[in-house]
Amino acid sequence: MNNLKNLRGTVDLLPAQLIKWQNVEKILVEQLERASIKEIRTPILEMTELFIRGIGEGTDVVSKEMYTFLDRGERSCTLRPEGTASVARALIQNGISSNPLEKLWYMGPMFRYERPQAGRQRQFHQLGVEFIGYDSVRSDVEIIALAWDMLGKLGIKELNLEINTLGDENDRLNFQESFLRWLEKNKSSLDLDSQKRIAKNPLRILDSKDIQTKKALENAPRLFNFLSEKSQKRYIDFKKQLEFLKIPYLENFNLVRGLDYYTHTAFEITSGALGSQATVCGGGRYDNLIQQMGGRNTPAIGFAMGLERLILLAGKELDVPRNTDIYIINQGDVAESLAMNLSRKLRNYDLLVELDLSGASFSKQFKKANKRKSKSIIIIGDDEATNRKFVIRLFDQSGNENKEEVISFEDDIVLEKWINNNLLAN
Ligand code: ATP
Ligand code: MG
């Protein structure tokens, strides 16, 4: 039989790698909690229709990246390629969109059939935030500041915030008319992919990575010049507020984002350290999506971060596991039962307590405790079992024994005092 393997573009995250993942996730979630943003969890599997209507048929995601299949009841199902459409559906379906003003976050696996490379997988993970029911410039700025500070908390430096405005539907229609005329005239200077997009999704051409197309686009009409006075004012106000918060930004008039539903503010946070998969965070305002999907007219803005790319950027200090506080070495029938009981008691103090279950010799267990860099060690053998007392030894950072104390198994008061003074202090 051939060896079984994971599917291309998916990865196993093993315990040693997960230390960084868990540290990163913890820091991000703590920051979300500080901003009083609430978690939402939606199904990973949805009706295909949701993404066709939510993301748009002409997008890359829907037209060529989705994992879509028929289930046993002949229903077309899709593994979610992103989170916003599902959040919008959940809000509409649960009646929440009739009383909006929700700040929500989600985190989990997403699926896109793409060519795998560093920072690009077929199963990847996103953390997203959605502010539902908010239409003010202030909410745009707050959500960007939040993303910026979350990345800052991870210690990631040298990030660029790129911003643009896409205007409202009307502005876009006005622009599209003139842009289409220009595209038809200049078709031959565009790459083939962009030529195909003229009929399907012309705005996306602005986002082309093709050098020749990019050069040609320098002479194309600018979306910004087609904005109504109100939309322009909104954008200028937005920039002023970013400046007030001292969040540096670059304007990128070609930033359009891959999904169809965006209006006004669009933004990306990129890092040069990532090579060609440079975007760690992308987001924007989507004032029409919830209504288009059958809800009330509900303005909203959101972003999603790619966790794989954050892990690549986050520093080595997040790769360090939490030290064991107490390692319990034990051998012998009665001793092992006492050790197990003691480990449960100690974990009630929020200590990281490792109970050695190997049954190996004392010296082997001792070596393991050393390898874990445990702050303290308890040894329980026949003598300790008979005397109903154990010794707890405390070590300093270089592994030298600092002090020890004999504690009776029944004496919880002395135990608690010792823990407070030696393991929980500072
Ligand atoms: P890209 O241009 O890199 O394909 P995108 O515009 O398709 O990105 P979004 O849909 O905006 O990406 O998703 C938000 C973030 O999710 C991206 O900025 C990126 O960090 C991450 N992401 C998107 N697709 C993948 C993938 N296939 N593998 C890993 N991360 C991804
Ligand atoms: Mg993509």
CSV table of C-alpha atoms and ligand atoms in Angstrom, one decimal:
chain,number,residue,atom,x,y,z
A,1,MET,CA,0.0,0.0,0.0
A,2,ASN,CA,1.2,3.5,-0.8
A,3,ASN,CA,2.0,5.7,2.2
A,4,LEU,CA,-0.9,8.0,3.0
A,5,LYS,CA,-0.1,11.7,2.7
A,6,ASN,CA,-1.8,14.9,3.4
A,7,LEU,CA,-3.3,16.8,0.5
A,8,ARG,CA,-1.2,19.3,-1.4
A,9,GLY,CA,-1.4,22.8,0.1
A,10,THR,CA,-2.4,21.5,3.5
A,11,VAL,CA,0.0,21.2,6.5
A,12,ASP,CA,0.2,19.4,9.8
A,13,LEU,CA,1.1,21.7,12.6
A,14,LEU,CA,3.2,19.8,15.1
A,15,PRO,CA,3.6,20.6,18.8
A,16,ALA,CA,6.9,22.4,18.4
A,17,GLN,CA,5.5,24.7,15.7
A,18,LEU,CA,2.3,25.3,17.6
A,19,ILE,CA,4.1,27.1,20.4
A,20,LYS,CA,4.4,30.1,18.1
A,21,TRP,CA,0.9,29.7,16.7
A,22,GLN,CA,-0.6,29.6,20.2
A,23,ASN,CA,1.4,32.6,21.4
A,24,VAL,CA,0.4,34.6,18.4
A,25,GLU,CA,-3.2,33.7,18.7
A,26,LYS,CA,-3.2,34.5,22.4
A,27,ILE,CA,-1.7,38.0,21.9
A,28,LEU,CA,-4.2,38.8,19.1
A,29,VAL,CA,-7.2,37.6,21.0
A,30,GLU,CA,-6.2,39.5,24.1
A,31,GLN,CA,-6.0,42.7,22.1
A,32,LEU,CA,-9.4,42.0,20.6
A,33,GLU,CA,-10.8,41.5,24.0
A,34,ARG,CA,-9.3,44.7,25.2
A,35,ALA,CA,-11.2,46.5,22.5
A,36,SER,CA,-14.4,44.7,23.5
A,37,ILE,CA,-14.8,42.8,20.3
A,38,LYS,CA,-16.9,39.6,20.5
A,39,GLU,CA,-16.1,36.3,18.9
A,40,ILE,CA,-18.5,34.7,16.3
A,41,ARG,CA,-18.1,31.1,15.0
A,42,THR,CA,-19.8,30.1,11.8
A,43,PRO,CA,-19.8,26.7,9.9
A,44,ILE,CA,-16.8,25.9,7.8
A,45,LEU,CA,-19.1,24.4,5.2
A,46,GLU,CA,-21.7,26.5,3.6
A,47,MET,CA,-24.1,26.5,0.6
A,48,THR,CA,-22.1,27.4,-2.5
A,49,GLU,CA,-24.7,30.1,-3.3
A,50,LEU,CA,-23.6,32.1,-0.3
A,51,PHE,CA,-20.2,32.8,-1.8
A,52,ILE,CA,-21.4,33.3,-5.3
A,53,ARG,CA,-23.8,36.0,-4.1
A,54,GLY,CA,-21.5,37.3,-1.3
A,55,ILE,CA,-18.2,37.5,-3.0
A,56,GLY,CA,-19.2,37.8,-6.6
A,57,GLU,CA,-19.0,35.4,-9.6
A,58,GLY,CA,-16.4,37.4,-11.5
A,59,THR,CA,-13.8,37.2,-8.7
A,60,ASP,CA,-10.8,34.8,-8.7
A,61,VAL,CA,-11.9,33.3,-5.5
A,62,VAL,CA,-15.3,32.2,-6.8
A,63,SER,CA,-14.4,31.5,-10.4
A,64,LYS,CA,-11.3,29.3,-9.8
A,65,GLU,CA,-10.4,28.9,-6.2
A,66,MET,CA,-13.3,27.3,-4.4
A,67,TYR,CA,-13.5,23.8,-3.0
A,68,THR,CA,-17.1,23.0,-4.2
A,69,PHE,CA,-18.8,19.6,-4.2
A,70,LEU,CA,-22.2,17.9,-4.1
A,71,ASP,CA,-23.1,16.3,-0.8
A,72,ARG,CA,-25.1,13.1,-0.6
A,73,GLY,CA,-28.3,15.0,-0.8
A,74,GLU,CA,-27.1,16.6,-4.1
A,75,ARG,CA,-26.7,20.0,-2.5
A,76,SER,CA,-23.8,22.1,-3.7
A,77,CYS,CA,-21.5,22.8,-0.8
A,78,THR,CA,-18.3,24.9,-0.5
A,79,LEU,CA,-15.6,24.9,2.1
A,80,ARG,CA,-15.5,28.6,3.1
A,81,PRO,CA,-12.8,30.6,1.2
A,82,GLU,CA,-13.2,33.6,3.5
A,83,GLY,CA,-15.2,34.7,6.5
A,84,THR,CA,-17.2,37.8,5.8
A,85,ALA,CA,-20.0,36.3,3.7
A,86,SER,CA,-20.7,33.7,6.4
A,87,VAL,CA,-20.8,36.4,9.2
A,88,ALA,CA,-23.2,38.4,7.1
A,89,ARG,CA,-25.4,35.4,6.5
A,90,ALA,CA,-25.4,34.5,10.2
A,91,LEU,CA,-26.4,38.0,11.2
A,92,ILE,CA,-29.2,38.2,8.7
A,93,GLN,CA,-30.5,34.7,9.6
A,94,ASN,CA,-30.4,35.3,13.3
A,95,GLY,CA,-32.2,38.7,13.1
A,96,ILE,CA,-29.1,40.6,14.4
A,97,SER,CA,-28.8,42.8,11.3
A,98,SER,CA,-32.1,44.5,12.2
A,99,ASN,CA,-30.4,45.9,15.3
A,100,PRO,CA,-26.8,46.3,14.2
A,101,LEU,CA,-23.8,47.8,16.0
A,102,GLU,CA,-21.8,44.7,16.5
A,103,LYS,CA,-18.1,44.4,16.6
A,104,LEU,CA,-17.1,40.8,15.9
A,105,TRP,CA,-14.1,38.7,15.3
A,106,TYR,CA,-13.6,35.1,13.9
A,107,MET,CA,-10.6,32.9,13.4
A,108,GLY,CA,-10.2,29.6,11.7
A,109,PRO,CA,-9.3,27.7,8.5
A,110,MET,CA,-10.2,28.9,5.0
A,111,PHE,CA,-9.9,27.0,1.8
A,112,ARG,CA,-8.7,28.2,-1.7
A,113,TYR,CA,-7.5,26.1,-4.6
A,114,GLU,CA,-4.3,28.0,-5.3
A,115,ARG,CA,-0.7,27.2,-6.2
A,116,PRO,CA,1.0,26.5,-2.9
A,117,GLN,CA,4.1,28.5,-2.0
A,118,ALA,CA,5.6,30.2,1.0
A,119,GLY,CA,2.8,32.0,2.7
A,120,ARG,CA,0.2,30.6,0.3
A,121,GLN,CA,-1.7,27.3,1.1
A,122,ARG,CA,-4.9,25.6,0.1
A,123,GLN,CA,-6.0,25.3,3.7
A,124,PHE,CA,-4.9,28.4,5.5
A,125,HIS,CA,-6.0,30.4,8.5
A,126,GLN,CA,-7.5,33.9,8.9
A,127,LEU,CA,-8.4,36.1,11.8
A,128,GLY,CA,-11.0,38.6,10.8
A,129,VAL,CA,-12.8,41.5,12.4
A,130,GLU,CA,-16.2,43.0,11.2
A,131,PHE,CA,-17.8,46.2,12.5
A,132,ILE,CA,-21.4,45.8,11.5
A,133,GLY,CA,-23.8,48.7,11.4
A,134,TYR,CA,-21.1,51.3,11.6
A,135,ASP,CA,-20.8,53.9,8.8
A,136,SER,CA,-18.6,56.7,10.2
A,137,VAL,CA,-15.1,57.6,9.1
A,138,ARG,CA,-14.2,57.0,12.8
A,139,SER,CA,-15.1,53.3,12.5
A,140,ASP,CA,-12.8,53.0,9.5
A,141,VAL,CA,-10.0,54.5,11.5
A,142,GLU,CA,-10.7,52.5,14.6
A,143,ILE,CA,-10.6,49.2,12.8
A,144,ILE,CA,-7.4,50.1,11.0
A,145,ALA,CA,-5.8,51.2,14.3
A,146,LEU,CA,-6.9,47.9,15.8
A,147,ALA,CA,-5.2,45.9,13.0
A,148,TRP,CA,-2.1,48.1,13.3
A,149,ASP,CA,-1.9,47.7,17.1
A,150,MET,CA,-2.5,43.9,16.9
A,151,LEU,CA,0.5,43.6,14.5
A,152,GLY,CA,2.4,45.9,16.8
A,153,LYS,CA,1.7,43.7,19.8
A,154,LEU,CA,3.3,40.8,17.9
A,155,GLY,CA,6.5,42.9,17.6
A,156,ILE,CA,6.3,42.9,13.8
A,157,LYS,CA,8.1,46.0,12.5
A,158,GLU,CA,8.4,47.5,9.0
A,159,LEU,CA,4.8,47.2,8.0
A,160,ASN,CA,3.2,49.4,5.4
A,161,LEU,CA,-0.4,50.5,5.5
A,162,GLU,CA,-1.7,51.1,2.0
A,163,ILE,CA,-5.0,52.9,1.6
A,164,ASN,CA,-7.4,53.8,-1.2
A,165,THR,CA,-11.0,54.7,-1.7
A,166,LEU,CA,-13.4,53.0,-4.0
A,167,GLY,CA,-16.2,55.5,-3.7
A,168,ASP,CA,-19.9,54.4,-3.6
A,169,GLU,CA,-21.8,52.5,-6.3
A,170,ASN,CA,-22.5,55.6,-8.2
A,171,ASP,CA,-18.9,56.8,-8.3
A,172,ARG,CA,-17.8,53.4,-9.4
A,173,LEU,CA,-20.4,53.3,-12.3
A,174,ASN,CA,-19.2,56.7,-13.5
A,175,PHE,CA,-15.6,55.6,-13.4
A,176,GLN,CA,-16.3,52.2,-15.0
A,177,GLU,CA,-17.8,53.9,-18.0
A,178,SER,CA,-14.8,55.9,-18.8
A,179,PHE,CA,-12.3,53.2,-17.7
A,180,LEU,CA,-14.0,50.6,-20.0
A,181,ARG,CA,-13.6,53.1,-22.9
A,182,TRP,CA,-9.9,53.4,-22.1
A,183,LEU,CA,-9.5,49.6,-21.7
A,184,GLU,CA,-11.0,48.9,-25.1
A,185,LYS,CA,-8.7,51.5,-26.7
A,186,ASN,CA,-5.6,50.2,-24.9
A,187,LYS,CA,-6.5,46.5,-25.0
A,188,SER,CA,-3.3,45.5,-26.8
A,189,SER,CA,-1.0,46.9,-24.1
A,190,LEU,CA,-2.6,44.7,-21.4
A,191,ASP,CA,-1.6,41.2,-20.5
A,192,LEU,CA,-3.9,38.3,-21.5
A,193,ASP,CA,-5.4,37.8,-18.1
A,194,SER,CA,-6.4,41.5,-17.9
A,195,GLN,CA,-7.8,41.4,-21.4
A,196,LYS,CA,-10.1,38.6,-20.3
A,197,ARG,CA,-11.2,40.6,-17.2
A,198,ILE,CA,-12.5,43.5,-19.3
A,199,ALA,CA,-15.8,41.8,-19.8
A,200,LYS,CA,-16.0,40.1,-16.4
A,201,ASN,CA,-14.5,42.3,-13.8
A,202,PRO,CA,-12.7,45.4,-15.2
A,203,LEU,CA,-11.9,47.0,-11.8
A,204,ARG,CA,-9.7,44.0,-10.9
A,205,ILE,CA,-7.4,45.0,-13.8
A,206,LEU,CA,-6.2,47.8,-11.6
A,207,ASP,CA,-4.8,45.2,-9.3
A,208,SER,CA,-2.8,43.4,-12.0
A,209,LYS,CA,0.8,42.4,-11.1
A,210,ASP,CA,1.9,42.4,-14.7
A,211,ILE,CA,4.6,45.0,-15.3
A,212,GLN,CA,3.5,46.0,-18.8
A,213,THR,CA,-0.1,46.3,-17.7
A,214,LYS,CA,0.9,48.4,-14.6
A,215,LYS,CA,2.8,50.7,-16.9
A,216,ALA,CA,-0.1,51.2,-19.2
A,217,LEU,CA,-2.4,51.8,-16.3
A,218,GLU,CA,-0.4,54.9,-15.3
A,219,ASN,CA,-2.3,56.7,-18.1
A,220,ALA,CA,-5.7,55.3,-17.3
A,221,PRO,CA,-8.4,57.4,-15.8
A,222,ARG,CA,-8.2,57.6,-12.0
A,223,LEU,CA,-11.1,56.4,-9.9
A,224,PHE,CA,-10.4,59.2,-7.4
A,225,ASN,CA,-11.3,61.8,-10.0
A,226,PHE,CA,-14.8,60.3,-10.4
A,227,LEU,CA,-15.7,60.5,-6.8
A,228,SER,CA,-18.6,62.7,-5.7
A,229,GLU,CA,-17.7,65.6,-3.5
A,230,LYS,CA,-19.1,63.8,-0.5
A,231,SER,CA,-17.0,60.7,-1.2
A,232,GLN,CA,-13.9,62.8,-1.7
A,233,LYS,CA,-14.5,64.6,1.6
A,234,ARG,CA,-15.0,61.3,3.3
A,235,TYR,CA,-11.6,60.1,2.1
A,236,ILE,CA,-9.8,63.3,3.1
A,237,ASP,CA,-11.3,63.2,6.6
A,238,PHE,CA,-10.3,59.6,6.8
A,239,LYS,CA,-6.7,60.4,6.0
A,240,LYS,CA,-6.7,63.3,8.6
A,241,GLN,CA,-7.8,61.0,11.3
A,242,LEU,CA,-5.1,58.5,10.5
A,243,GLU,CA,-2.6,61.3,10.7
A,244,PHE,CA,-4.0,62.4,14.1
A,245,LEU,CA,-3.4,58.8,15.4
A,246,LYS,CA,0.1,58.9,13.8
A,247,ILE,CA,-0.5,55.8,11.8
A,248,PRO,CA,1.6,56.2,8.7
A,249,TYR,CA,0.0,55.3,5.3
A,250,LEU,CA,0.7,55.2,1.7
A,251,GLU,CA,-1.9,56.0,-0.9
A,252,ASN,CA,-2.2,53.3,-3.6
A,253,PHE,CA,-4.8,54.3,-6.2
A,254,ASN,CA,-4.7,50.9,-7.7
A,255,LEU,CA,-5.6,49.0,-4.5
A,256,VAL,CA,-9.0,47.4,-5.3
A,257,ARG,CA,-9.0,44.1,-3.3
A,258,GLY,CA,-10.1,40.8,-4.7
A,259,LEU,CA,-13.7,40.8,-3.6
A,260,ASP,CA,-16.6,42.6,-5.3
A,261,TYR,CA,-18.3,43.9,-2.2
A,262,TYR,CA,-16.1,46.8,-1.2
A,263,THR,CA,-17.1,50.5,-1.1
A,264,HIS,CA,-15.1,53.6,0.0
A,265,THR,CA,-12.2,52.7,2.3
A,266,ALA,CA,-10.0,49.8,1.1
A,267,PHE,CA,-6.7,49.0,2.8
A,268,GLU,CA,-3.9,46.5,3.0
A,269,ILE,CA,-1.0,46.0,5.4
A,270,THR,CA,2.1,44.6,3.8
A,271,SER,CA,5.6,43.6,4.8
A,272,GLY,CA,8.6,43.6,2.6
A,273,ALA,CA,10.0,40.7,4.6
A,274,LEU,CA,7.4,38.4,3.0
A,275,GLY,CA,8.6,38.4,-0.6
A,276,SER,CA,5.9,38.2,-3.2
A,277,GLN,CA,3.1,37.1,-0.7
A,278,ALA,CA,3.5,40.5,1.0
A,279,THR,CA,0.0,41.2,2.3
A,280,VAL,CA,-0.7,40.2,5.9
A,281,CYS,CA,-3.9,42.0,6.3
A,282,GLY,CA,-6.6,43.2,3.8
A,283,GLY,CA,-9.9,44.9,4.4
A,284,GLY,CA,-12.3,47.5,3.5
A,285,ARG,CA,-15.8,48.9,3.8
A,286,TYR,CA,-18.7,46.9,2.4
A,287,ASP,CA,-21.8,49.0,2.8
A,288,ASN,CA,-24.0,47.1,0.3
A,289,LEU,CA,-23.2,43.5,1.0
A,290,ILE,CA,-25.7,42.8,3.8
A,291,GLN,CA,-28.6,44.3,1.9
A,292,GLN,CA,-27.5,42.5,-1.3
A,293,MET,CA,-27.6,39.3,0.7
A,294,GLY,CA,-31.2,39.9,1.8
A,295,GLY,CA,-30.7,41.8,5.0
A,296,ARG,CA,-31.5,45.4,5.9
A,297,ASN,CA,-29.4,48.2,4.6
A,298,THR,CA,-26.5,47.8,6.9
A,299,PRO,CA,-23.1,49.5,6.5
A,300,ALA,CA,-20.1,47.6,7.6
A,301,ILE,CA,-16.3,47.4,7.5
A,302,GLY,CA,-13.9,44.6,8.2
A,303,PHE,CA,-10.5,43.0,7.6
A,304,ALA,CA,-8.8,39.6,7.6
A,305,MET,CA,-5.3,38.7,8.5
A,306,GLY,CA,-3.5,35.6,7.1
A,307,LEU,CA,-2.1,33.8,10.1
A,308,GLU,CA,0.5,31.8,8.2
A,309,ARG,CA,2.1,35.1,7.1
A,310,LEU,CA,1.9,36.5,10.6
A,311,ILE,CA,3.7,33.4,11.9
A,312,LEU,CA,6.5,33.9,9.3
A,313,LEU,CA,6.9,37.5,10.5
A,314,ALA,CA,6.6,37.1,14.2
A,315,GLY,CA,9.8,37.0,16.2
A,316,LYS,CA,11.7,34.1,17.7
A,317,GLU,CA,10.7,35.1,21.2
A,318,LEU,CA,7.2,33.8,20.5
A,319,ASP,CA,8.7,30.4,19.7
A,320,VAL,CA,9.6,29.8,23.3
A,321,PRO,CA,7.4,27.4,25.3
A,322,ARG,CA,6.2,28.2,28.8
A,323,ASN,CA,8.5,26.7,31.3
A,324,THR,CA,7.4,23.8,33.5
A,325,ASP,CA,6.9,25.1,37.0
A,326,ILE,CA,7.0,21.7,38.8
A,327,TYR,CA,8.2,18.4,37.5
A,328,ILE,CA,7.1,15.4,39.6
A,329,ILE,CA,9.5,12.4,39.5
A,330,ASN,CA,7.9,9.3,41.0
A,331,GLN,CA,8.3,5.6,41.3
A,332,GLY,CA,6.6,2.8,43.3
A,333,ASP,CA,2.9,2.0,43.6
A,334,VAL,CA,1.9,4.2,46.6
A,335,ALA,CA,4.3,6.9,45.5
A,336,GLU,CA,2.8,7.1,42.0
A,337,SER,CA,-0.8,7.5,43.4
A,338,LEU,CA,0.4,10.2,45.8
A,339,ALA,CA,2.2,11.9,42.9
A,340,MET,CA,-0.9,11.9,40.7
A,341,ASN,CA,-3.0,13.3,43.5
A,342,LEU,CA,-0.4,16.0,44.2
A,343,SER,CA,-0.2,17.0,40.6
A,344,ARG,CA,-3.9,17.7,40.5
A,345,LYS,CA,-3.7,19.8,43.6
A,346,LEU,CA,-0.8,21.8,42.2
A,347,ARG,CA,-2.6,22.5,38.9
A,348,ASN,CA,-5.3,24.3,40.9
A,349,TYR,CA,-2.8,27.0,41.5
A,350,ASP,CA,-2.5,27.6,37.7
A,351,LEU,CA,1.0,26.1,37.7
A,352,LEU,CA,2.3,24.1,34.8
A,353,VAL,CA,2.9,20.7,36.4
A,354,GLU,CA,4.3,17.8,34.6
A,355,LEU,CA,3.7,14.3,36.1
A,356,ASP,CA,6.3,11.8,34.8
A,357,LEU,CA,4.4,8.7,33.8
A,358,SER,CA,7.3,6.8,32.3
A,359,GLY,CA,8.0,4.5,35.2
A,360,ALA,CA,11.7,4.9,34.3
A,361,SER,CA,14.6,5.1,36.8
A,362,PHE,CA,14.9,8.2,39.0
A,363,SER,CA,18.0,9.4,37.1
A,364,LYS,CA,16.2,9.2,33.7
A,365,GLN,CA,13.2,11.1,35.1
A,366,PHE,CA,15.6,13.6,36.6
A,367,LYS,CA,17.3,14.2,33.2
A,368,LYS,CA,13.9,14.8,31.6
A,369,ALA,CA,13.0,17.3,34.3
A,370,ASN,CA,16.3,19.1,33.5
A,371,LYS,CA,15.6,19.1,29.8
A,372,ARG,CA,12.3,20.8,30.5
A,373,LYS,CA,14.1,23.5,32.4
A,374,SER,CA,11.6,23.0,35.2
A,375,LYS,CA,11.7,25.7,37.8
A,376,SER,CA,11.3,23.1,40.6
A,377,ILE,CA,11.3,19.3,41.1
A,378,ILE,CA,9.5,17.0,43.5
A,379,ILE,CA,10.8,13.5,43.9
A,380,ILE,CA,8.4,10.9,45.4
A,381,GLY,CA,9.6,7.3,46.0
A,382,ASP,CA,9.0,4.7,48.7
A,383,ASP,CA,10.6,6.8,51.5
A,384,GLU,CA,8.4,9.7,50.8
A,385,ALA,CA,5.3,7.4,50.6
A,386,THR,CA,6.2,5.9,54.0
A,387,ASN,CA,7.0,9.3,55.7
A,388,ARG,CA,4.0,11.1,54.0
A,389,LYS,CA,6.4,14.0,53.2
A,390,PHE,CA,8.1,15.1,50.0
A,391,VAL,CA,10.9,17.5,49.2
A,392,ILE,CA,10.4,20.3,46.7
A,393,ARG,CA,13.6,21.7,45.2
A,394,LEU,CA,13.8,25.1,43.5
A,395,PHE,CA,16.4,25.8,40.7
A,396,ASP,CA,17.7,29.1,39.4
A,397,GLN,CA,17.9,29.9,35.7
A,398,SER,CA,21.2,28.2,35.2
A,399,GLY,CA,19.9,25.0,36.7
A,400,ASN,CA,21.6,25.2,40.1
A,401,GLU,CA,19.6,24.2,43.2
A,402,ASN,CA,18.5,27.3,45.1
A,403,LYS,CA,16.7,25.9,48.1
A,404,GLU,CA,14.5,23.1,49.2
A,405,GLU,CA,11.7,22.5,51.6
A,406,VAL,CA,10.2,19.4,53.1
A,407,ILE,CA,6.4,19.5,53.0
A,408,SER,CA,3.9,17.0,54.3
A,409,PHE,CA,1.3,15.7,51.8
A,410,GLU,CA,-1.5,16.8,54.0
A,411,ASP,CA,-0.1,20.3,54.8
A,412,ASP,CA,-1.9,22.5,52.2
A,413,ILE,CA,-1.1,25.7,54.1
A,414,VAL,CA,2.6,25.2,54.0
A,415,LEU,CA,2.4,24.1,50.3
A,416,GLU,CA,0.4,27.2,49.3
A,417,LYS,CA,2.8,29.5,51.1
A,418,TRP,CA,5.8,27.9,49.4
A,419,ILE,CA,4.2,28.2,46.0
A,420,ASN,CA,3.2,31.8,46.6
A,421,ASN,CA,6.7,32.8,47.7
A,422,ASN,CA,8.7,30.8,45.1
A,423,LEU,CA,6.7,30.2,42.0
A,424,LEU,CA,3.9,32.8,41.8
A,425,ALA,CA,5.8,35.8,43.2
A,426,ASN,CA,6.7,38.3,40.4
B,1,ATP,P1,-3.5,37.5,-2.2
B,1,ATP,O1,-3.4,38.7,-3.0
B,1,ATP,O2,-2.2,37.3,-1.4
B,1,ATP,O3,-4.0,36.3,-2.9
B,1,ATP,P2,-6.1,38.1,-1.3
B,1,ATP,O4,-6.4,39.5,-1.7
B,1,ATP,O5,-6.6,36.9,-2.0
B,1,ATP,O6,-4.5,37.9,-1.0
B,1,ATP,P3,-7.8,38.2,1.0
B,1,ATP,O7,-8.9,37.5,0.5
B,1,ATP,O8,-7.9,39.7,1.2
B,1,ATP,O9,-6.5,37.9,0.3
B,1,ATP,O10,-7.4,37.6,2.4
B,1,ATP,C1,-6.8,38.3,3.5
B,1,ATP,C2,-5.5,37.8,3.9
B,1,ATP,O11,-5.5,36.3,4.0
B,1,ATP,C3,-4.4,38.0,2.9
B,1,ATP,O12,-3.9,39.3,3.0
B,1,ATP,C4,-3.4,36.9,3.2
B,1,ATP,O13,-2.6,37.4,4.3
B,1,ATP,C5,-4.3,35.8,3.6
B,1,ATP,N1,-4.4,34.8,2.6
B,1,ATP,C6,-5.2,34.9,1.5
B,1,ATP,N2,-5.1,33.8,0.7
B,1,ATP,C7,-4.2,33.0,1.3
B,1,ATP,C8,-3.6,31.7,1.1
B,1,ATP,N3,-4.0,31.0,0.0
B,1,ATP,N4,-2.7,31.2,1.9
B,1,ATP,C9,-2.3,31.9,3.0
B,1,ATP,N5,-2.8,33.1,3.3
B,1,ATP,C10,-3.7,33.6,2.5
B,2,MG,MG,-5.8,35.6,-3.4
